Coordinates of C-alpha atoms and ligand atoms in Angstrom, one line a residue:
M1069 CA 134.5 -108.1 288.9
E1070 CA 132.8 -110.0 286.0
L1071 CA 133.5 -110.0 282.6
D1072 CA 129.7 -108.6 282.2
A1073 CA 130.2 -105.5 284.8
F1074 CA 133.4 -104.4 283.1
K1075 CA 132.1 -104.2 279.8
V1076 CA 129.5 -102.0 280.9
A1077 CA 132.2 -100.0 284.0
V1078 CA 135.4 -100.1 281.0
D1079 CA 132.7 -98.7 278.3
A1080 CA 131.0 -96.2 280.3
W1081 CA 134.3 -94.4 281.6
L1082 CA 135.5 -94.3 277.8
D1083 CA 132.8 -92.1 276.7
E1084 CA 132.6 -89.9 280.3
H1085 CA 136.0 -89.1 279.4
E1086 CA 136.0 -89.4 275.6
H1087 CA 138.1 -86.1 275.2
E1088 CA 140.4 -86.3 277.6
L1089 CA 141.7 -89.5 276.6
A1090 CA 141.7 -88.8 272.6
S1091 CA 145.2 -88.1 270.9
D1092 CA 145.7 -84.7 270.1
Y1093 CA 146.9 -85.7 266.5
E1094 CA 145.8 -86.5 262.7
G1095 CA 146.6 -89.8 261.5
G1096 CA 148.5 -92.0 263.1
G1097 CA 151.2 -89.8 265.0
T1098 CA 154.5 -89.6 264.8
L1099 CA 156.3 -92.2 267.5
D1100 CA 156.9 -90.1 270.1
Q1101 CA 153.2 -89.0 269.8
Q1102 CA 151.8 -92.6 269.6
V1103 CA 154.8 -93.2 273.0
A1104 CA 152.7 -90.4 274.8
Q1105 CA 149.4 -91.0 273.6
L1106 CA 150.1 -94.6 275.1
R1107 CA 151.3 -93.7 278.3
K1108 CA 148.5 -91.1 279.2
V1109 CA 145.9 -93.8 278.4
M1110 CA 147.6 -97.2 280.3
G1111 CA 148.0 -94.0 283.4
M1112 CA 144.3 -92.7 283.0
A1113 CA 142.9 -96.3 282.6
Y1114 CA 145.7 -97.1 285.6
A1115 CA 144.4 -94.2 288.0
A1116 CA 140.5 -95.3 287.1
G1117 CA 141.5 -99.3 288.5
F1118 CA 140.5 -100.4 284.8
M1119 CA 144.3 -101.0 283.5
R1120 CA 144.4 -103.2 287.1
M1121 CA 142.0 -105.6 286.5
G1122 CA 143.0 -108.8 285.4
W1123 CA 146.9 -108.7 286.8
P1124 CA 147.3 -110.5 290.3
E1125 CA 147.1 -108.6 293.3
R1126 CA 151.0 -109.6 294.5
A1127 CA 151.7 -107.5 291.0
G1128 CA 149.8 -104.7 291.7
G1129 CA 146.7 -105.8 289.6
L1130 CA 143.4 -106.3 291.9
G1131 CA 142.4 -109.6 290.1
G1132 CA 140.5 -111.3 288.5
S1133 CA 140.1 -113.1 285.2
N1134 CA 142.5 -112.1 282.4
L1135 CA 139.7 -111.7 279.6
L1136 CA 139.3 -108.2 281.3
R1137 CA 142.5 -107.6 279.9
A1138 CA 141.7 -108.7 277.0
Y1139 CA 138.9 -106.4 276.5
L1140 CA 140.0 -103.5 278.2
G1141 CA 142.4 -104.1 275.2
E1142 CA 139.7 -105.2 272.3
V1143 CA 138.0 -101.8 273.1
L1144 CA 141.0 -99.2 273.6
T1145 CA 142.1 -100.1 270.1
A1146 CA 138.6 -100.4 268.3
R1147 CA 138.1 -96.6 269.8
D1148 CA 141.7 -95.7 268.0
L1149 CA 143.1 -94.6 271.9
V1150 CA 146.3 -96.3 271.9
E1151 CA 148.7 -97.4 269.1
A1152 CA 148.0 -101.8 269.3
G1153 CA 151.1 -103.0 269.0
F1154 CA 152.7 -100.5 271.9
Y1155 CA 149.6 -100.9 273.9
S1156 CA 150.2 -105.2 274.0
L1157 CA 153.8 -104.7 275.3
P1158 CA 152.8 -105.2 279.2
E1159 CA 151.3 -108.6 278.1
V1160 CA 154.6 -110.1 276.8
L1161 CA 156.7 -108.9 280.0
A1162 CA 154.6 -108.6 282.3
P1163 CA 153.6 -112.7 282.7
T1164 CA 157.2 -113.1 282.6
M1165 CA 158.1 -110.4 285.7
I1166 CA 155.2 -112.3 288.0
D1167 CA 156.4 -115.2 287.1
Y1168 CA 160.1 -115.2 287.2
A1169 CA 160.8 -111.9 288.9
P1170 CA 161.5 -112.2 293.2
E1171 CA 158.7 -111.4 294.2
T1172 CA 159.6 -108.1 295.8
L1173 CA 161.1 -107.4 292.1
A1174 CA 158.1 -107.8 290.8
A1175 CA 155.6 -106.0 292.6
E1176 CA 158.1 -102.5 293.2
M1177 CA 158.3 -103.0 288.9
V1178 CA 155.1 -103.8 287.5
P1179 CA 153.2 -101.0 288.8
K1180 CA 155.4 -99.3 286.6
L1181 CA 154.9 -100.6 283.0
L1182 CA 150.8 -101.0 283.4
S1183 CA 150.2 -97.6 284.5
G1184 CA 152.3 -96.7 282.0
E1185 CA 154.8 -94.7 284.5
E1186 CA 157.6 -96.6 282.4
I1187 CA 158.5 -98.6 279.5
W1188 CA 160.2 -101.8 279.2
C1189 CA 161.1 -103.4 275.9
Q1190 CA 162.6 -107.2 275.4
G1191 CA 166.7 -108.2 274.6
F1192 CA 166.4 -111.2 272.9
S1193 CA 167.5 -110.8 269.1
E1194 CA 171.0 -110.6 267.9
P1195 CA 172.6 -110.1 265.0
G1196 CA 172.5 -114.0 263.7
T1197 CA 170.6 -114.4 265.8
G1198 CA 166.5 -114.1 265.6
S1199 CA 165.1 -117.8 264.4
N1200 CA 167.9 -119.7 265.7
L1201 CA 167.7 -117.9 269.4
G1202 CA 169.1 -121.0 271.3
S1203 CA 172.3 -119.9 269.7
L1204 CA 172.8 -116.2 271.2
A1205 CA 176.1 -115.0 272.1
C1206 CA 174.8 -111.7 274.2
R1207 CA 177.4 -112.7 277.4
A1208 CA 176.9 -112.2 281.0
T1209 CA 180.0 -113.0 283.4
H1210 CA 178.8 -113.8 287.7
T1211 CA 181.4 -111.3 289.4
D1212 CA 181.1 -110.3 293.3
A1213 CA 179.9 -106.5 292.2
G1214 CA 176.7 -108.5 290.3
W1215 CA 176.5 -109.7 286.7
R1216 CA 178.4 -108.1 284.0
I1217 CA 177.1 -108.2 279.9
N1218 CA 178.9 -107.5 277.5
G1219 CA 177.8 -108.0 273.8
Q1220 CA 174.9 -107.0 271.1
K1221 CA 171.2 -107.0 270.6
V1222 CA 168.9 -105.9 268.0
W1223 CA 165.1 -105.4 266.8
T1224 CA 164.8 -104.4 269.9
S1225 CA 161.2 -102.3 269.9
L1226 CA 161.5 -98.9 271.8
A1227 CA 164.2 -98.8 273.5
Q1228 CA 165.1 -96.0 273.3
Y1229 CA 161.8 -94.7 275.4
A1230 CA 162.5 -97.9 277.3
Q1231 CA 163.7 -97.5 281.2
R1232 CA 163.7 -101.6 281.6
C1233 CA 164.5 -104.2 279.7
V1234 CA 164.1 -108.6 279.8
L1235 CA 167.3 -109.6 278.5
L1236 CA 168.8 -113.0 277.6
T1237 CA 172.1 -113.5 278.2
R1238 CA 174.4 -116.7 277.7
T1239 CA 176.1 -117.6 280.9
G1240 CA 176.8 -121.0 280.2
T1241 CA 178.5 -122.0 276.8
L1242 CA 177.7 -121.8 273.6
E1243 CA 177.9 -126.0 272.8
S1244 CA 175.2 -125.7 276.3
A1245 CA 173.1 -124.0 273.6
H1246 CA 169.7 -124.2 275.4
R1247 CA 170.8 -124.8 278.2
G1248 CA 173.4 -122.5 279.1
I1249 CA 171.1 -118.7 278.8
T1250 CA 170.1 -116.9 281.6
A1251 CA 167.6 -114.6 281.8
M1252 CA 167.9 -111.1 283.2
F1253 CA 165.7 -107.3 284.8
I1254 CA 167.5 -104.5 283.0
D1255 CA 167.7 -100.5 284.1
M1256 CA 168.5 -99.1 280.7
D1257 CA 170.2 -96.1 282.6
S1258 CA 173.1 -98.6 283.4
P1259 CA 176.3 -97.4 282.3
G1260 CA 177.6 -98.7 279.4
I1261 CA 173.9 -99.1 277.5
T1262 CA 174.3 -97.3 274.3
V1263 CA 171.0 -97.3 272.3
R1264 CA 171.0 -97.2 268.3
P1265 CA 167.6 -96.4 266.9
I1266 CA 167.3 -97.8 263.3
E1267 CA 164.5 -96.5 260.8
T1268 CA 161.9 -99.4 259.6
M1269 CA 160.7 -99.5 256.1
H1270 CA 157.6 -97.2 257.1
G1271 CA 159.9 -94.7 258.0
A1272 CA 159.7 -94.6 262.7
E1273 CA 162.7 -95.2 264.4
E1274 CA 160.7 -98.2 266.0
F1275 CA 163.6 -100.4 267.2
C1276 CA 167.4 -100.4 268.4
E1277 CA 170.8 -101.4 267.9
V1278 CA 171.0 -101.9 272.0
F1279 CA 175.3 -102.5 272.3
Y1280 CA 175.9 -103.6 275.8
D1281 CA 179.2 -102.6 276.9
D1282 CA 180.4 -104.2 280.5
V1283 CA 177.7 -103.6 282.1
V1284 CA 176.9 -104.7 285.6
V1285 CA 173.8 -105.7 286.9
P1286 CA 172.8 -106.7 290.6
L1287 CA 172.7 -110.2 291.3
D1288 CA 169.5 -110.8 292.6
R1289 CA 168.1 -108.7 289.5
V1290 CA 168.0 -112.4 287.2
L1291 CA 164.9 -113.7 286.5
G1292 CA 164.1 -117.4 287.3
E1293 CA 167.1 -119.3 287.4
V1294 CA 170.6 -118.9 286.2
D1295 CA 171.3 -121.0 282.7
G1296 CA 167.2 -121.7 283.5
G1297 CA 166.5 -118.6 280.3
W1298 CA 165.2 -120.7 277.8
S1299 CA 162.0 -121.8 279.7
I1300 CA 161.8 -118.1 280.6
A1301 CA 161.5 -117.5 276.4
M1302 CA 159.2 -120.2 276.0
D1303 CA 157.0 -119.8 278.2
L1304 CA 156.9 -115.3 277.1
L1305 CA 156.7 -115.9 273.6
P1306 CA 152.9 -117.8 273.8
Y1307 CA 152.2 -114.5 275.9
E1308 CA 152.7 -112.3 272.4
R1309 CA 150.1 -114.8 270.1
S1310 CA 147.5 -114.5 273.7
T1311 CA 146.2 -111.6 274.3
A1312 CA 148.4 -109.0 272.8
L1313 CA 147.1 -110.0 269.2
W1314 CA 143.6 -110.7 270.3
H1315 CA 144.4 -106.3 270.7
R1316 CA 145.7 -106.1 267.0
A1317 CA 142.7 -108.0 265.7
S1318 CA 139.9 -105.5 267.1
Y1319 CA 142.5 -103.1 265.5
L1320 CA 142.2 -104.7 261.6
H1321 CA 138.9 -104.7 261.9
R1322 CA 138.6 -101.2 263.0
R1323 CA 140.8 -100.2 260.1
L1324 CA 139.2 -102.9 257.9
E1325 CA 135.8 -100.9 258.4
Q1326 CA 137.5 -97.7 257.9
L1327 CA 139.0 -99.0 254.6
V1328 CA 135.3 -100.0 253.4
S1329 CA 133.9 -97.0 254.3
A1330 CA 136.6 -94.8 252.4
A1331 CA 137.2 -96.8 249.5
P1332 CA 134.8 -95.2 246.3
A1333 CA 132.0 -98.0 245.3
G1334 CA 132.6 -100.0 243.2
T1335 CA 136.9 -99.8 243.6
L1336 CA 137.3 -103.1 246.5
D1337 CA 136.6 -106.3 244.3
P1338 CA 134.1 -107.4 246.7
T1339 CA 136.5 -111.8 247.0
G1340 CA 140.0 -109.6 248.4
V1341 CA 137.0 -107.6 250.7
G1342 CA 134.5 -111.0 252.1
E1343 CA 138.7 -113.2 251.9
A1344 CA 139.9 -110.3 254.0
T1345 CA 137.5 -110.1 256.6
Q1346 CA 136.4 -114.4 256.9
L1347 CA 140.1 -114.5 257.5
L1348 CA 140.1 -111.9 260.5
W1349 CA 136.9 -113.6 261.8
A1350 CA 138.5 -116.8 261.4
F1351 CA 142.2 -115.5 263.7
R1352 CA 139.3 -113.9 266.2
A1353 CA 137.5 -117.4 266.8
R1354 CA 141.3 -118.8 267.1
S1355 CA 141.9 -116.3 269.4
R1356 CA 139.2 -116.6 271.6
A1357 CA 139.3 -120.3 272.4
T1358 CA 142.6 -118.9 273.3
Q1359 CA 141.7 -116.3 275.4
R1360 CA 139.1 -118.3 277.3
R1361 CA 142.2 -121.5 277.5
L1362 CA 144.3 -118.4 279.9
A1363 CA 141.5 -117.9 281.8
A1364 CA 140.8 -121.3 282.5
G1365 CA 144.7 -122.1 283.8
E1366 CA 145.6 -124.0 280.6
T1367 CA 149.7 -123.4 279.8
L1368 CA 149.6 -122.0 276.4
G1369 CA 152.0 -123.8 274.0
S1370 CA 153.5 -124.3 270.7
E1371 CA 149.6 -124.4 269.9
T1372 CA 149.4 -120.6 269.8
S1373 CA 151.5 -120.5 267.1
I1374 CA 149.0 -121.5 264.3
D1375 CA 147.2 -117.9 266.0
K1376 CA 150.5 -116.2 264.8
V1377 CA 149.9 -117.2 261.4
L1378 CA 146.4 -116.4 261.3
V1379 CA 146.2 -112.9 262.5
A1380 CA 149.9 -112.6 260.4
T1381 CA 147.9 -113.6 257.2
A1382 CA 144.6 -111.4 258.0
E1383 CA 146.7 -108.6 258.5
Q1384 CA 148.6 -108.7 255.1
A1385 CA 145.7 -109.6 253.3
I1386 CA 143.2 -106.0 255.1
F1387 CA 146.4 -103.6 253.5
E1388 CA 147.0 -105.1 250.4
L1389 CA 143.5 -104.0 249.6
V1390 CA 144.7 -100.5 250.8
G1391 CA 146.0 -99.8 246.9
E1392 CA 143.0 -101.1 245.1
G1393 CA 140.6 -98.6 247.1
L1394 CA 142.1 -95.9 248.3
G1395 CA 144.3 -95.9 244.2
P1396 CA 147.7 -95.3 244.0
E1397 CA 147.1 -91.4 245.2
V1398 CA 147.4 -93.1 248.6
A1399 CA 151.4 -94.0 247.8
T1400 CA 152.4 -90.2 247.8
G1401 CA 150.2 -88.4 249.3
D1402 CA 151.6 -86.3 252.0
D1403 CA 148.0 -85.8 254.1
P1404 CA 148.1 -88.1 257.5
V1405 CA 145.4 -90.0 256.4
S1406 CA 147.5 -91.7 253.3
A1407 CA 150.5 -91.4 255.4
R1408 CA 149.2 -93.1 257.9
W1409 CA 147.5 -96.4 255.0
R1410 CA 150.7 -96.4 253.7
A1411 CA 152.8 -96.8 257.0
E1412 CA 150.2 -99.4 257.8
F1413 CA 150.5 -101.6 254.9
L1414 CA 154.2 -101.3 254.5
Y1415 CA 154.2 -102.2 258.7
S1416 CA 151.4 -105.1 257.0
R1417 CA 154.9 -107.0 255.5
A1418 CA 156.6 -106.6 259.3
A1419 CA 153.4 -109.1 260.3
T1420 CA 155.4 -112.9 259.3
I1421 CA 158.5 -111.4 260.5
Y1422 CA 158.0 -110.1 264.4
G1423 CA 157.4 -112.7 267.3
G1424 CA 159.0 -115.3 265.2
S1425 CA 158.9 -115.8 262.0
A1426 CA 155.5 -117.3 259.7
E1427 CA 158.2 -120.1 258.1
I1428 CA 159.3 -120.9 262.3
Q1429 CA 155.8 -121.3 263.2
R1430 CA 154.9 -123.3 260.5
N1431 CA 157.8 -125.5 261.0
I1432 CA 156.6 -125.5 264.7
I1433 CA 153.1 -126.5 264.0
A1434 CA 154.2 -129.8 261.6
R1435 CA 157.0 -130.9 263.7
R1436 CA 155.5 -130.0 266.9
L1437 CA 151.7 -130.4 266.2
L1438 CA 151.6 -132.6 263.2
A1439 CA 154.1 -134.7 264.0
L1440 CA 155.7 -134.2 261.1
G1441 CA 159.6 -134.5 260.8
D1442 CA 162.8 -133.8 263.9
D1443 CA 161.5 -131.7 266.2
R1444 CA 164.6 -129.2 266.1
Ligands
FAD2720 C1 158.9 -104.7 263.4 C2 160.1 -105.9 264.8 C3 160.4 -105.6 266.4 C4 160.8 -107.2 266.5 N1 160.8 -106.4 267.7 C5 161.4 -106.9 268.7 C6 162.4 -107.0 269.9 O1 161.5 -105.9 270.7 N2 162.6 -107.8 270.5 C7 163.2 -108.9 270.0 O2 163.7 -109.3 270.4 N3 163.4 -109.4 268.6 C8 162.4 -108.0 268.5 N4 162.5 -108.3 266.2 C9 163.0 -109.5 265.6 C10 161.9 -110.9 265.7 O3 162.1 -112.0 267.1 C11 163.5 -111.6 264.7 O4 163.2 -110.7 263.4 C12 162.5 -112.4 264.0 O5 162.7 -113.4 265.2 C13 163.8 -112.9 263.0 O6 165.2 -112.9 262.9 P1 166.4 -112.6 262.2 O7 165.4 -111.4 262.0 O8 166.7 -112.8 262.7 O9 166.1 -113.4 260.3 P2 166.5 -114.9 260.3 O10 166.2 -115.9 261.9 O11 167.8 -114.6 260.2 O12 165.5 -115.2 259.8 C14 166.0 -114.9 258.0 C15 164.6 -115.8 256.9 O13 165.2 -116.5 257.0 C16 163.7 -117.6 257.9 N5 164.3 -118.9 258.1 C17 164.7 -119.3 259.7 N6 165.7 -120.3 259.6 C18 164.5 -121.2 259.4 C19 164.4 -122.2 259.8 N7 164.9 -123.0 260.3 N8 163.3 -122.8 258.3 C20 162.9 -122.5 257.5 N9 163.1 -120.8 257.3 C21 163.7 -120.0 258.4 C22 163.5 -117.1 258.4 O14 161.8 -117.8 257.9 C23 163.5 -115.6 258.0 O15 162.4 -115.4 256.9 C24 161.0 -107.5 266.0 C25 161.2 -107.6 264.6 C26 160.5 -106.9 263.5 C27 159.8 -107.0 262.2

């Protein structure tokens, strides 16, 4: 289906099912409510066929351009039907499965993710291993029964809800750093996995510590080549900075508009609003080009670090305006609307951390794109 026809069909479907799709809570909702809402909306969009469009047929999709996925996420977030970050997790994890999992595994699993039947998580970061991912230590040892995994991950978003995890493990020596990493697809109900949620400063247990104690993983659950996991991580991270961020900007746009209309006249400094608006549109223009490059079959790489810096800067500028526009009451108000603005302000602090910190993105831009200094 072409993009224009897709937009018309999706919009008509959303109008028709407006009441069934809407959440049954006011404000941002609890994490449980957000996850339940996400699964409901994804399930309905999958059953209607829209969620399958833009994904390859060999993984249960209906084919077509990634621009279809970009539009679907844009409009679902613009209508406040899903939490943008959670909705976009398949944009990060499904391409990895499609490109690197055995074909039958991808065909079996990807539909479960797209339909909301399952939640998946991304087990990369460890205590002491975030930016310097190449030094990760969670160890996978080859045995006749399968890979035996021991180690700890941290900041694994939604691990307590997840049925599967894309996990990076060390299979080679630490000295071989980037070359000794292997990606695996893990069932989260495997014996030996312990998940401990961690509360973020905005009060939600959004991410977790995950402990792996003698967890046995079938040998055919390796993604790509043994010891070749570094290139999978490098391929995955640009996805985290492309369509997923396009969806996020749609959410930011809606919240900026809502803030401007909720703020009493004269409270918001027009210069601040102008700057936030300009930052957001700078990102959207950049991300539009990124979506089109993806649609043209280009491989995304380090240049998506620019997208990440732009969207994080815009997000922080927008939520910086909350106190000024809505007054100090928003810092303490118990009503769901105040609680949501407060949570979003606090969460915007994380925008320059998750998916690669702003400092690391700037290092990549300087070293790889501008050739300033060593590419380490
Ligand atoms: C909300 C949220 C959700 C997340 N979800 C997931 C998830 O689902 N799965 C997952 O695997 N991870 C997840 N993460 C973890 C995230 O990827 C890491 O937090 C991030 O990569 C930074 O790593 P770190 O926390 O270890 O910080 P560090 O790497 O220890 O960095 C600390 C500070 O030092 C700076 N710094 C580090 N190295 C350099 C350098 N070489 N040059 C300049 N500055 C440097 C960083 O920019 C940062 O300011 C999530 C994080 C957040 C906040």
